[in-house]
Amino acid sequence: MNRKSIYFKVKLNSIFIISIIIAGIAVSMLIAAFTLKSSNSYPTVNKARIITKEAMDCIEENFYSKNFNQLNSLNFRTQILDLSGNIIYNNYDERSGNIGIKGNVSYDMNFSSLNDNIVKFASPVVVDGTQTGISVFFIQKAALIKNNVLKNVFIIFLPLIIALVIIFITLLYYVYQTKKQFVNPILDINNSAEAIIKGDFGKKIKYNNDTEVGKLCASFEMMRDELKESIERERRLENSRKELITCISHDLRTPIASIKAYVDGIMDGLAKDEDTLSRYLSIISRKTQILTKLINDLFEHCQTELDKLKIEKREVYSGEFLKHISNELSLEFRNSNYEFEVIKDIPNVLINIDPLRIEQVIYNLIQNAKKYTEDGEKIIFGAEIEDGYLKIFVKDNGYGIESIDLPYIFDKFYRGEKARNSDKGGSGLGLSICKYIVEKHGGQIFVESGKEKGSSFYFVIPKI
Ligand code: ADP
């Protein structure tokens, strides 16, 4: 039988209670037996001694003068014998002459029950330190045990009282344990279920995982956590969808409006010379690029939401792969005002990646570095080996990121203070897509930055 089952525990508890009751009654009866035994002997002998004390004094004082009249007035009867058993005095019966001491006067049991009502009590008569005779008293039994009746009744009922007290305490303990182990957790489950119905997932249940009820509580808690998590996920998704619609409409509208304005300008003949026309066209081209990036980001965001962004990994050497990218970037930067530096010692290790996706991450970081850095500033690209990982980095000495924005920049749709208050465009999706891609490669992405301190973005990929 399972030692943790309720059935086992109830059975064990019942056996425990019954054993305690039996043990209690047995102990109480033993105590009672001892008490009764002692109350039947010593206390009664003592009582007999006390009752006969006056008579003994009279007998010992008058043993030789034989003046025992005083004994007649006492409420018990007396026989006085000399050491040979000759009756010297007798007010108990008519007998005279000799009494066999051995047969009739018990020395070892100087106290014995004569019949139902009379108790015979023998005591030596000692005069001047020498035993001179024997006195035998016939005392009403009632006089000896009268005072003990109540006590005896109490002694008889003592085991029962003790047993009842033990049963009561045990039952109290049992009720307390049952309440603690079974009733309270079930009430807690009930309260928690009611709270869940009202949308409150915060009510935790205290339980001991050892019992079936504990396991029920643990399962309930797991269910509550799952439910809470899935509802929160649902809420986040819903908010994310709402944000997406708001962002799409806002972010698409801005570049489209400006493209339309420049196209209208050209059609209205505002671009009168070659220079103005080419300026208008380059603005339209930049806005189109922003639009394309936005639409791509949105598309990829939807793919990541569905966990369907295609990642096709293959083994490549980091040296060749990163050099190819840095050459392309150097070419791109040649026509810009930025200072672009590639760290010389690019490590050459074998990595298992989707080259297009990792390239996308690097380009995203470079685009951000350009976006959030003034013209003429420096952007550094490089890689190194750290703890078995290939660590790729993009550093700039641009605006940096405010500390309040720092924890959220990898969240979907999050745009920092600088991005929100500028016309730099962006969906706030770029870094969240980078994070998704890097994590799909078993890596991590992180940033070191501070306001006006530039930003250093790093991501690591395990090498093979
Ligand atoms: P966005 O489309 O707004 O650039 P991202 O997901 O790429 O979206 O970046 C999120 C936010 O992180 C940005 O809005 C910006 O505030 C901040 N950020 C990203 N890269 C840099 C950087 N190199 N320098 C400063 N801030 C940055």
CSV table of C-alpha atoms and ligand atoms in Angstrom, one decimal:
chain,number,residue,atom,x,y,z
A,1,MET,CA,0.0,0.0,0.0
A,2,ASN,CA,1.3,3.5,-0.8
A,3,ARG,CA,2.6,5.0,2.4
A,4,LYS,CA,1.5,8.4,1.3
A,5,SER,CA,-2.1,7.5,0.5
A,6,ILE,CA,-5.0,9.0,2.6
A,7,TYR,CA,-6.3,5.4,3.1
A,8,PHE,CA,-3.0,4.4,4.5
A,9,LYS,CA,-2.8,7.5,6.7
A,10,VAL,CA,-6.4,7.0,8.0
A,11,LYS,CA,-5.7,3.4,8.7
A,12,LEU,CA,-2.5,4.3,10.5
A,13,ASN,CA,-4.2,7.0,12.4
A,14,SER,CA,-7.0,4.7,13.5
A,15,ILE,CA,-4.5,2.1,14.7
A,16,PHE,CA,-2.5,4.8,16.4
A,17,ILE,CA,-5.7,6.1,18.2
A,18,ILE,CA,-6.8,2.6,19.2
A,19,SER,CA,-3.3,1.7,20.5
A,20,ILE,CA,-3.2,4.9,22.5
A,21,ILE,CA,-6.6,4.2,24.0
A,22,ILE,CA,-5.7,0.6,24.9
A,23,ALA,CA,-2.4,1.8,26.3
A,24,GLY,CA,-4.1,4.5,28.2
A,25,ILE,CA,-6.7,2.1,29.8
A,26,ALA,CA,-4.0,-0.4,30.5
A,27,VAL,CA,-1.7,2.1,32.2
A,28,SER,CA,-4.7,3.6,34.1
A,29,MET,CA,-5.8,0.1,35.3
A,30,LEU,CA,-2.3,-0.6,36.4
A,31,ILE,CA,-2.2,2.6,38.4
A,32,ALA,CA,-5.6,1.8,39.8
A,33,ALA,CA,-4.6,-1.7,40.7
A,34,PHE,CA,-1.5,-0.5,42.6
A,35,THR,CA,-3.5,2.3,44.3
A,36,LEU,CA,-6.3,-0.1,45.4
A,37,LYS,CA,-3.8,-2.6,46.6
A,38,SER,CA,-2.0,-0.1,48.7
A,39,SER,CA,-5.2,1.5,50.0
A,40,ASN,CA,-6.4,-2.0,51.0
A,41,SER,CA,-3.4,-2.7,53.1
A,42,TYR,CA,-1.3,0.0,54.6
A,43,PRO,CA,-3.8,2.8,55.0
A,44,THR,CA,-6.3,0.4,56.6
A,45,VAL,CA,-3.7,-1.0,59.0
A,46,ASN,CA,-2.7,2.6,59.9
A,47,LYS,CA,-6.4,3.4,60.5
A,48,ALA,CA,-6.7,0.3,62.7
A,49,ARG,CA,-3.6,1.4,64.7
A,50,ILE,CA,-5.1,4.9,65.1
A,51,ILE,CA,-8.4,3.6,66.2
A,52,THR,CA,-6.9,1.2,68.7
A,53,LYS,CA,-4.2,3.5,70.0
A,54,GLU,CA,-6.2,4.5,73.1
A,55,ALA,CA,-7.0,0.9,73.9
A,56,MET,CA,-3.4,-0.2,73.5
A,57,ASP,CA,-2.2,2.5,75.9
A,58,CYS,CA,-4.8,1.4,78.4
A,59,ILE,CA,-3.8,-2.3,78.0
A,60,GLU,CA,-0.1,-1.6,78.3
A,61,GLU,CA,-0.6,0.6,81.3
A,62,ASN,CA,-2.9,-1.8,83.1
A,63,PHE,CA,-1.5,-5.1,81.9
A,64,TYR,CA,-0.5,-6.3,85.4
A,65,SER,CA,-3.3,-4.7,87.3
A,66,LYS,CA,-5.8,-6.0,84.8
A,67,ASN,CA,-8.0,-3.0,85.1
A,68,PHE,CA,-9.5,-2.9,81.6
A,69,ASN,CA,-12.9,-1.4,82.3
A,70,GLN,CA,-12.2,1.5,80.0
A,71,LEU,CA,-12.2,-1.0,77.0
A,72,ASN,CA,-15.9,-1.6,77.4
A,73,SER,CA,-16.8,1.9,76.5
A,74,LEU,CA,-14.9,1.7,73.1
A,75,ASN,CA,-16.8,0.9,69.9
A,76,PHE,CA,-14.8,-2.2,69.1
A,77,ARG,CA,-14.3,-5.4,71.0
A,78,THR,CA,-11.0,-6.6,72.6
A,79,GLN,CA,-9.3,-9.9,73.6
A,80,ILE,CA,-6.1,-9.8,75.6
A,81,LEU,CA,-3.9,-12.9,75.8
A,82,ASP,CA,-0.7,-13.6,77.6
A,83,LEU,CA,2.2,-15.0,75.6
A,84,SER,CA,0.9,-18.6,76.1
A,85,GLY,CA,-2.5,-17.8,74.6
A,86,ASN,CA,-4.4,-17.6,78.0
A,87,ILE,CA,-7.2,-15.1,77.7
A,88,ILE,CA,-6.7,-12.3,80.3
A,89,TYR,CA,-9.5,-10.2,79.1
A,90,ASN,CA,-12.4,-10.7,76.6
A,91,ASN,CA,-15.3,-8.5,75.8
A,92,TYR,CA,-15.7,-9.9,72.3
A,93,ASP,CA,-17.4,-13.2,73.1
A,94,GLU,CA,-17.9,-15.6,76.1
A,95,ARG,CA,-14.8,-17.6,75.6
A,96,SER,CA,-12.2,-18.0,78.3
A,97,GLY,CA,-9.2,-20.3,78.9
A,98,ASN,CA,-6.6,-20.7,76.2
A,99,ILE,CA,-6.5,-19.7,72.5
A,100,GLY,CA,-4.0,-21.3,70.2
A,101,ILE,CA,-2.0,-18.3,69.2
A,102,LYS,CA,-0.6,-19.9,66.1
A,103,GLY,CA,-4.0,-20.8,64.8
A,104,ASN,CA,-6.0,-17.8,65.8
A,105,VAL,CA,-3.6,-14.9,66.0
A,106,SER,CA,-1.8,-14.1,62.9
A,107,TYR,CA,1.6,-12.4,63.3
A,108,ASP,CA,2.6,-12.2,59.8
A,109,MET,CA,-0.9,-11.0,58.7
A,110,ASN,CA,-1.9,-9.2,61.8
A,111,PHE,CA,-4.9,-7.9,60.0
A,112,SER,CA,-7.6,-10.2,58.5
A,113,SER,CA,-11.2,-10.2,57.6
A,114,LEU,CA,-13.2,-12.2,60.1
A,115,ASN,CA,-16.5,-12.0,58.3
A,116,ASP,CA,-18.2,-9.4,56.1
A,117,ASN,CA,-18.5,-6.8,58.8
A,118,ILE,CA,-15.8,-7.4,61.4
A,119,VAL,CA,-12.1,-7.0,60.9
A,120,LYS,CA,-9.7,-8.8,63.3
A,121,PHE,CA,-6.5,-6.8,64.1
A,122,ALA,CA,-3.8,-8.2,66.4
A,123,SER,CA,-1.1,-6.2,68.0
A,124,PRO,CA,1.7,-7.2,70.5
A,125,VAL,CA,1.4,-5.8,74.1
A,126,VAL,CA,4.8,-4.4,75.1
A,127,VAL,CA,5.5,-3.3,78.7
A,128,ASP,CA,8.9,-1.8,79.5
A,129,GLY,CA,10.3,-2.8,76.2
A,130,THR,CA,9.3,-6.5,76.5
A,131,GLN,CA,6.4,-8.2,74.9
A,132,THR,CA,4.1,-9.4,77.6
A,133,GLY,CA,1.0,-10.3,75.7
A,134,ILE,CA,-1.2,-10.0,72.6
A,135,SER,CA,-4.2,-7.8,72.2
A,136,VAL,CA,-6.8,-8.7,69.5
A,137,PHE,CA,-9.3,-6.1,68.4
A,138,PHE,CA,-12.5,-6.8,66.6
A,139,ILE,CA,-13.3,-3.6,64.7
A,140,GLN,CA,-16.4,-2.8,62.5
A,141,LYS,CA,-15.1,-3.0,58.9
A,142,ALA,CA,-17.1,0.2,58.1
A,143,ALA,CA,-15.1,2.2,60.6
A,144,LEU,CA,-11.9,1.3,58.7
A,145,ILE,CA,-13.1,1.7,55.1
A,146,LYS,CA,-15.9,4.2,55.4
A,147,ASN,CA,-13.8,7.2,54.4
A,148,ASN,CA,-12.3,5.4,51.4
A,149,VAL,CA,-15.6,4.8,49.6
A,150,LEU,CA,-15.4,8.0,47.5
A,151,LYS,CA,-11.8,7.4,46.9
A,152,ASN,CA,-12.4,3.8,45.7
A,153,VAL,CA,-15.2,5.0,43.4
A,154,PHE,CA,-12.8,7.6,42.0
A,155,ILE,CA,-10.1,4.9,41.6
A,156,ILE,CA,-12.5,2.7,39.7
A,157,PHE,CA,-13.5,5.4,37.3
A,158,LEU,CA,-9.9,6.8,37.0
A,159,PRO,CA,-8.9,4.6,34.1
A,160,LEU,CA,-12.1,5.6,32.3
A,161,ILE,CA,-11.5,9.3,33.0
A,162,ILE,CA,-7.9,9.0,31.8
A,163,ALA,CA,-9.0,7.1,28.7
A,164,LEU,CA,-11.7,9.7,27.9
A,165,VAL,CA,-9.2,12.5,28.3
A,166,ILE,CA,-6.7,10.7,26.0
A,167,ILE,CA,-9.4,10.0,23.5
A,168,PHE,CA,-10.6,13.6,23.6
A,169,ILE,CA,-7.0,15.0,23.1
A,170,THR,CA,-6.3,12.4,20.4
A,171,LEU,CA,-9.5,13.3,18.6
A,172,LEU,CA,-8.8,17.0,18.9
A,173,TYR,CA,-5.3,16.3,17.4
A,174,TYR,CA,-6.9,14.1,14.7
A,175,VAL,CA,-9.5,16.8,13.8
A,176,TYR,CA,-6.7,19.4,13.7
A,177,GLN,CA,-4.6,17.2,11.4
A,178,THR,CA,-7.5,16.4,9.2
A,179,LYS,CA,-8.4,20.0,8.9
A,180,LYS,CA,-4.8,21.0,8.3
A,181,GLN,CA,-4.0,18.3,5.8
A,182,PHE,CA,-7.3,17.8,3.9
A,183,VAL,CA,-10.0,20.4,4.7
A,184,ASN,CA,-7.9,23.6,4.5
A,185,PRO,CA,-6.2,22.8,1.2
A,186,ILE,CA,-9.6,21.8,-0.3
A,187,LEU,CA,-11.1,25.1,0.9
A,188,ASP,CA,-8.1,26.9,-0.5
A,189,ILE,CA,-8.6,25.2,-3.9
A,190,ASN,CA,-12.3,26.3,-3.8
A,191,ASN,CA,-11.3,29.9,-2.9
A,192,SER,CA,-8.7,30.0,-5.6
A,193,ALA,CA,-11.1,28.5,-8.2
A,194,GLU,CA,-13.7,31.2,-7.3
A,195,ALA,CA,-10.9,33.9,-7.5
A,196,ILE,CA,-9.9,32.5,-11.0
A,197,ILE,CA,-13.5,32.8,-12.2
A,198,LYS,CA,-13.4,36.5,-11.2
A,199,GLY,CA,-10.1,36.8,-13.1
A,200,ASP,CA,-7.8,36.9,-10.0
A,201,PHE,CA,-4.9,34.5,-10.5
A,202,GLY,CA,-2.9,35.7,-7.5
A,203,LYS,CA,-4.4,33.3,-4.8
A,204,LYS,CA,-1.8,30.7,-4.1
A,205,ILE,CA,-2.5,27.5,-2.2
A,206,LYS,CA,-0.4,26.4,0.8
A,207,TYR,CA,0.1,22.6,0.6
A,208,ASN,CA,2.2,19.7,1.7
A,209,ASN,CA,3.2,17.9,-1.5
A,210,ASP,CA,3.4,14.5,0.2
A,211,THR,CA,-0.3,13.6,0.3
A,212,GLU,CA,-2.9,13.0,-2.5
A,213,VAL,CA,-4.4,16.4,-1.5
A,214,GLY,CA,-1.0,17.9,-1.8
A,215,LYS,CA,-0.6,16.4,-5.3
A,216,LEU,CA,-4.1,17.7,-6.1
A,217,CYS,CA,-3.1,21.2,-4.9
A,218,ALA,CA,0.2,21.0,-6.9
A,219,SER,CA,-1.8,20.0,-10.1
A,220,PHE,CA,-4.2,22.8,-9.4
A,221,GLU,CA,-1.4,25.3,-8.9
A,222,MET,CA,0.2,24.1,-12.2
A,223,MET,CA,-3.2,24.5,-14.0
A,224,ARG,CA,-3.6,28.0,-12.4
A,225,ASP,CA,-0.1,29.0,-13.6
A,226,GLU,CA,-0.7,27.6,-17.1
A,227,LEU,CA,-4.0,29.4,-17.3
A,228,LYS,CA,-2.5,32.6,-16.0
A,229,GLU,CA,0.4,32.3,-18.5
A,230,SER,CA,-1.9,31.5,-21.4
A,231,ILE,CA,-4.3,34.4,-20.6
A,232,GLU,CA,-1.4,36.8,-20.2
A,233,ARG,CA,0.1,35.5,-23.5
A,234,GLU,CA,-3.3,36.0,-25.1
A,235,ARG,CA,-3.5,39.5,-23.7
A,236,ARG,CA,0.1,40.3,-24.9
A,237,LEU,CA,-0.7,39.0,-28.3
A,238,GLU,CA,-3.9,41.0,-28.4
A,239,ASN,CA,-2.0,44.2,-27.4
A,240,SER,CA,0.8,43.3,-29.8
A,241,ARG,CA,-1.8,43.0,-32.6
A,242,LYS,CA,-3.4,46.4,-31.6
A,243,GLU,CA,0.1,48.0,-31.5
A,244,LEU,CA,0.9,46.4,-34.8
A,245,ILE,CA,-2.1,47.9,-36.5
A,246,THR,CA,-1.4,51.3,-34.9
A,247,CYS,CA,2.2,51.2,-35.9
A,248,ILE,CA,1.5,50.0,-39.4
A,249,SER,CA,-0.9,52.8,-40.1
A,250,HIS,CA,1.3,55.4,-38.5
A,251,ASP,CA,4.7,54.3,-39.8
A,252,LEU,CA,3.4,53.6,-43.4
A,253,ARG,CA,1.5,56.8,-43.6
A,254,THR,CA,4.5,59.1,-42.8
A,255,PRO,CA,6.8,58.0,-45.7
A,256,ILE,CA,3.9,57.5,-48.1
A,257,ALA,CA,2.7,61.1,-47.4
A,258,SER,CA,6.1,62.5,-48.0
A,259,ILE,CA,6.6,60.4,-51.2
A,260,LYS,CA,3.2,61.6,-52.4
A,261,ALA,CA,4.2,65.2,-51.6
A,262,TYR,CA,7.5,65.0,-53.6
A,263,VAL,CA,5.8,63.2,-56.5
A,264,ASP,CA,3.1,65.9,-56.6
A,265,GLY,CA,5.8,68.5,-56.5
A,266,ILE,CA,7.5,67.0,-59.5
A,267,MET,CA,4.2,66.6,-61.4
A,268,ASP,CA,3.4,70.3,-60.6
A,269,GLY,CA,6.7,71.2,-62.1
A,270,LEU,CA,8.2,72.4,-58.8
A,271,ALA,CA,11.5,70.6,-59.6
A,272,LYS,CA,12.6,73.1,-62.2
A,273,ASP,CA,16.2,72.2,-62.5
A,274,GLU,CA,18.2,68.9,-62.6
A,275,ASP,CA,19.6,69.4,-59.0
A,276,THR,CA,16.2,69.9,-57.4
A,277,LEU,CA,14.8,66.9,-59.4
A,278,SER,CA,17.6,64.6,-58.3
A,279,ARG,CA,17.2,65.8,-54.7
A,280,TYR,CA,13.5,65.1,-54.8
A,281,LEU,CA,14.2,61.7,-56.4
A,282,SER,CA,16.8,60.8,-53.8
A,283,ILE,CA,14.3,61.7,-51.0
A,284,ILE,CA,11.7,59.6,-52.6
A,285,SER,CA,14.2,56.8,-52.9
A,286,ARG,CA,15.2,57.0,-49.2
A,287,LYS,CA,11.5,57.1,-48.2
A,288,THR,CA,10.9,54.1,-50.4
A,289,GLN,CA,13.7,52.3,-48.7
A,290,ILE,CA,12.2,53.1,-45.3
A,291,LEU,CA,8.9,51.8,-46.6
A,292,THR,CA,10.5,48.6,-47.9
A,293,LYS,CA,12.3,48.1,-44.6
A,294,LEU,CA,9.1,48.6,-42.6
A,295,ILE,CA,7.1,46.2,-44.8
A,296,ASN,CA,9.9,43.6,-44.5
A,297,ASP,CA,10.1,44.0,-40.8
A,298,LEU,CA,6.4,43.6,-40.5
A,299,PHE,CA,6.4,40.5,-42.6
A,300,GLU,CA,9.3,39.0,-40.7
A,301,HIS,CA,7.6,39.9,-37.4
A,302,CYS,CA,4.5,38.0,-38.4
A,303,GLN,CA,6.8,35.1,-39.3
A,304,THR,CA,8.5,35.2,-35.9
A,305,GLU,CA,5.1,35.4,-34.2
A,306,LEU,CA,4.1,32.2,-36.0
A,307,ASP,CA,7.6,30.8,-35.4
A,308,LYS,CA,7.9,30.3,-39.1
A,309,LEU,CA,10.8,32.5,-40.1
A,310,LYS,CA,12.9,30.3,-42.4
A,311,ILE,CA,16.3,29.6,-40.9
A,312,GLU,CA,18.4,27.2,-43.1
A,313,LYS,CA,21.7,26.5,-41.3
A,314,ARG,CA,24.9,25.2,-42.8
A,315,GLU,CA,28.4,25.0,-41.6
A,316,VAL,CA,30.6,28.0,-42.7
A,317,TYR,CA,34.0,29.4,-41.7
A,318,SER,CA,33.5,32.6,-39.8
A,319,GLY,CA,36.7,34.2,-41.3
A,320,GLU,CA,35.5,34.0,-44.9
A,321,PHE,CA,31.9,34.8,-44.0
A,322,LEU,CA,32.7,37.9,-41.9
A,323,LYS,CA,35.3,39.2,-44.3
A,324,HIS,CA,32.8,39.1,-47.2
A,325,ILE,CA,30.4,41.2,-45.1
A,326,SER,CA,33.0,43.6,-44.0
A,327,ASN,CA,34.2,44.2,-47.6
A,328,GLU,CA,30.6,45.0,-48.7
A,329,LEU,CA,30.1,47.3,-45.7
A,330,SER,CA,33.4,49.1,-46.4
A,331,LEU,CA,32.2,49.7,-50.0
A,332,GLU,CA,28.9,51.0,-48.7
A,333,PHE,CA,30.6,53.3,-46.2
A,334,ARG,CA,33.0,54.7,-48.8
A,335,ASN,CA,30.1,56.9,-50.1
A,336,SER,CA,29.1,58.0,-46.6
A,337,ASN,CA,30.4,60.5,-44.1
A,338,TYR,CA,30.8,57.9,-41.4
A,339,GLU,CA,34.2,56.6,-40.4
A,340,PHE,CA,34.0,52.8,-40.6
A,341,GLU,CA,36.5,50.5,-39.0
A,342,VAL,CA,36.8,46.7,-39.2
A,343,ILE,CA,38.8,45.0,-36.5
A,344,LYS,CA,41.7,43.2,-38.1
A,345,ASP,CA,41.9,39.8,-36.4
A,346,ILE,CA,38.6,38.3,-37.4
A,347,PRO,CA,38.6,34.8,-36.0
A,348,ASN,CA,38.2,31.8,-38.3
A,349,VAL,CA,36.1,29.1,-36.7
A,350,LEU,CA,33.5,26.7,-38.0
A,351,ILE,CA,30.0,27.9,-37.2
A,352,ASN,CA,26.6,26.4,-38.0
A,353,ILE,CA,24.5,29.3,-39.2
A,354,ASP,CA,22.0,30.6,-41.8
A,355,PRO,CA,24.4,33.1,-43.5
A,356,LEU,CA,21.6,35.2,-44.9
A,357,ARG,CA,19.9,35.6,-41.5
A,358,ILE,CA,23.2,36.4,-39.6
A,359,GLU,CA,24.0,38.9,-42.3
A,360,GLN,CA,20.6,40.4,-41.8
A,361,VAL,CA,21.3,40.8,-38.1
A,362,ILE,CA,24.7,42.5,-38.8
A,363,TYR,CA,23.1,44.8,-41.4
A,364,ASN,CA,20.3,45.7,-38.9
A,365,LEU,CA,22.9,46.6,-36.2
A,366,ILE,CA,24.9,48.6,-38.8
A,367,GLN,CA,21.8,50.4,-40.0
A,368,ASN,CA,20.8,51.3,-36.4
A,369,ALA,CA,24.4,52.5,-35.7
A,370,LYS,CA,24.1,54.8,-38.7
A,371,LYS,CA,20.6,55.9,-37.8
A,372,TYR,CA,21.5,56.8,-34.2
A,373,THR,CA,24.9,58.4,-34.9
A,374,GLU,CA,25.8,61.8,-36.3
A,375,ASP,CA,27.4,61.9,-39.7
A,376,GLY,CA,31.2,61.9,-39.4
A,377,GLU,CA,31.2,59.7,-36.3
A,378,LYS,CA,32.8,56.3,-36.1
A,379,ILE,CA,31.3,52.8,-36.4
A,380,ILE,CA,33.4,49.7,-35.6
A,381,PHE,CA,32.7,46.2,-36.8
A,382,GLY,CA,34.5,43.1,-35.6
A,383,ALA,CA,34.5,39.7,-34.0
A,384,GLU,CA,36.4,37.7,-31.3
A,385,ILE,CA,36.3,34.3,-29.6
A,386,GLU,CA,35.0,34.2,-26.0
A,387,ASP,CA,34.2,31.1,-23.9
A,388,GLY,CA,33.6,28.8,-26.9
A,389,TYR,CA,31.5,31.3,-28.7
A,390,LEU,CA,32.1,33.6,-31.7
A,391,LYS,CA,31.2,37.1,-30.5
A,392,ILE,CA,30.4,39.6,-33.2
A,393,PHE,CA,30.0,43.3,-32.4
A,394,VAL,CA,29.0,46.6,-33.9
A,395,LYS,CA,30.0,49.7,-31.9
A,396,ASP,CA,29.2,53.3,-32.5
A,397,ASN,CA,29.9,56.5,-30.6
A,398,GLY,CA,26.4,58.0,-31.4
A,399,TYR,CA,23.5,59.2,-29.2
A,400,GLY,CA,23.5,56.1,-27.0
A,401,ILE,CA,20.5,54.7,-25.3
A,402,GLU,CA,18.8,56.1,-22.2
A,403,SER,CA,18.9,53.8,-19.2
A,404,ILE,CA,15.1,53.8,-19.0
A,405,ASP,CA,14.9,52.5,-22.6
A,406,LEU,CA,17.7,49.9,-22.2
A,407,PRO,CA,15.7,47.0,-20.8
A,408,TYR,CA,13.1,47.2,-23.6
A,409,ILE,CA,14.9,47.8,-26.8
A,410,PHE,CA,14.8,44.1,-27.8
A,411,ASP,CA,11.0,44.1,-27.3
A,412,LYS,CA,8.7,44.2,-30.3
A,413,PHE,CA,7.6,47.7,-31.4
A,414,TYR,CA,9.7,49.4,-28.7
A,415,ARG,CA,11.3,52.5,-29.9
A,416,GLY,CA,13.5,54.6,-27.7
A,417,GLU,CA,13.1,58.2,-26.8
A,418,LYS,CA,15.4,59.4,-29.6
A,419,ALA,CA,13.7,57.2,-32.3
A,420,ARG,CA,10.2,58.3,-31.2
A,421,ASN,CA,11.0,62.0,-31.3
A,422,SER,CA,12.8,62.0,-34.7
A,423,ASP,CA,11.9,61.4,-38.3
A,424,LYS,CA,14.3,58.5,-38.5
A,425,GLY,CA,11.5,56.0,-39.2
A,426,GLY,CA,11.6,52.5,-38.0
A,427,SER,CA,9.1,50.0,-36.7
A,428,GLY,CA,10.7,49.1,-33.4
A,429,LEU,CA,10.9,45.6,-34.8
A,430,GLY,CA,14.5,45.4,-36.0
A,431,LEU,CA,16.1,44.4,-32.8
A,432,SER,CA,13.3,42.0,-31.8
A,433,ILE,CA,13.8,40.1,-35.1
A,434,CYS,CA,17.6,40.1,-34.5
A,435,LYS,CA,17.1,38.6,-31.1
A,436,TYR,CA,14.8,36.0,-32.5
A,437,ILE,CA,17.3,35.0,-35.2
A,438,VAL,CA,20.3,34.9,-32.8
A,439,GLU,CA,18.4,32.8,-30.3
A,440,LYS,CA,17.4,30.4,-33.0
A,441,HIS,CA,21.1,29.9,-33.5
A,442,GLY,CA,21.6,29.0,-29.8
A,443,GLY,CA,23.1,32.4,-29.1
A,444,GLN,CA,22.4,35.6,-27.3
A,445,ILE,CA,22.3,39.3,-28.1
A,446,PHE,CA,23.1,42.2,-25.7
A,447,VAL,CA,24.0,45.8,-25.6
A,448,GLU,CA,26.2,48.2,-23.6
A,449,SER,CA,25.1,51.8,-23.8
A,450,GLY,CA,24.4,55.0,-22.0
A,451,LYS,CA,23.0,58.4,-23.0
A,452,GLU,CA,25.6,60.2,-25.2
A,453,LYS,CA,28.0,57.4,-24.6
A,454,GLY,CA,27.6,55.5,-27.9
A,455,SER,CA,26.3,51.9,-28.1
A,456,SER,CA,28.0,48.6,-28.4
A,457,PHE,CA,25.8,45.7,-29.6
A,458,TYR,CA,27.2,42.2,-29.3
A,459,PHE,CA,25.8,38.8,-30.2
A,460,VAL,CA,27.3,35.4,-29.7
A,461,ILE,CA,27.0,32.2,-31.7
A,462,PRO,CA,28.3,28.8,-30.5
A,463,LYS,CA,31.3,27.6,-32.5
A,464,ILE,CA,31.3,23.9,-33.6
B,1,ADP,P1,13.8,51.0,-34.8
B,1,ADP,O1,13.1,50.6,-36.0
B,1,ADP,O2,13.1,51.9,-33.9
B,1,ADP,O3,15.3,51.3,-35.0
B,1,ADP,P2,14.9,48.7,-33.4
B,1,ADP,O4,14.2,47.5,-32.9
B,1,ADP,O5,15.9,48.4,-34.4
B,1,ADP,O6,13.8,49.6,-33.9
B,1,ADP,O7,15.5,49.4,-32.2
B,1,ADP,C1,14.8,49.7,-31.1
B,1,ADP,C2,15.2,50.9,-30.4
B,1,ADP,O8,16.5,50.7,-29.9
B,1,ADP,C3,15.4,52.1,-31.3
B,1,ADP,O9,14.1,52.8,-31.4
B,1,ADP,C4,16.4,52.9,-30.6
B,1,ADP,O10,15.8,53.7,-29.6
B,1,ADP,C5,17.3,51.9,-29.9
B,1,ADP,N1,18.5,51.7,-30.7
B,1,ADP,C6,18.8,50.6,-31.5
B,1,ADP,N2,20.1,50.7,-31.9
B,1,ADP,C7,20.6,51.8,-31.4
B,1,ADP,C8,21.9,52.5,-31.5
B,1,ADP,N3,22.9,52.0,-32.2
B,1,ADP,N4,22.1,53.7,-30.9
B,1,ADP,C9,21.1,54.2,-30.1
B,1,ADP,N5,19.9,53.6,-30.0
B,1,ADP,C10,19.6,52.5,-30.6
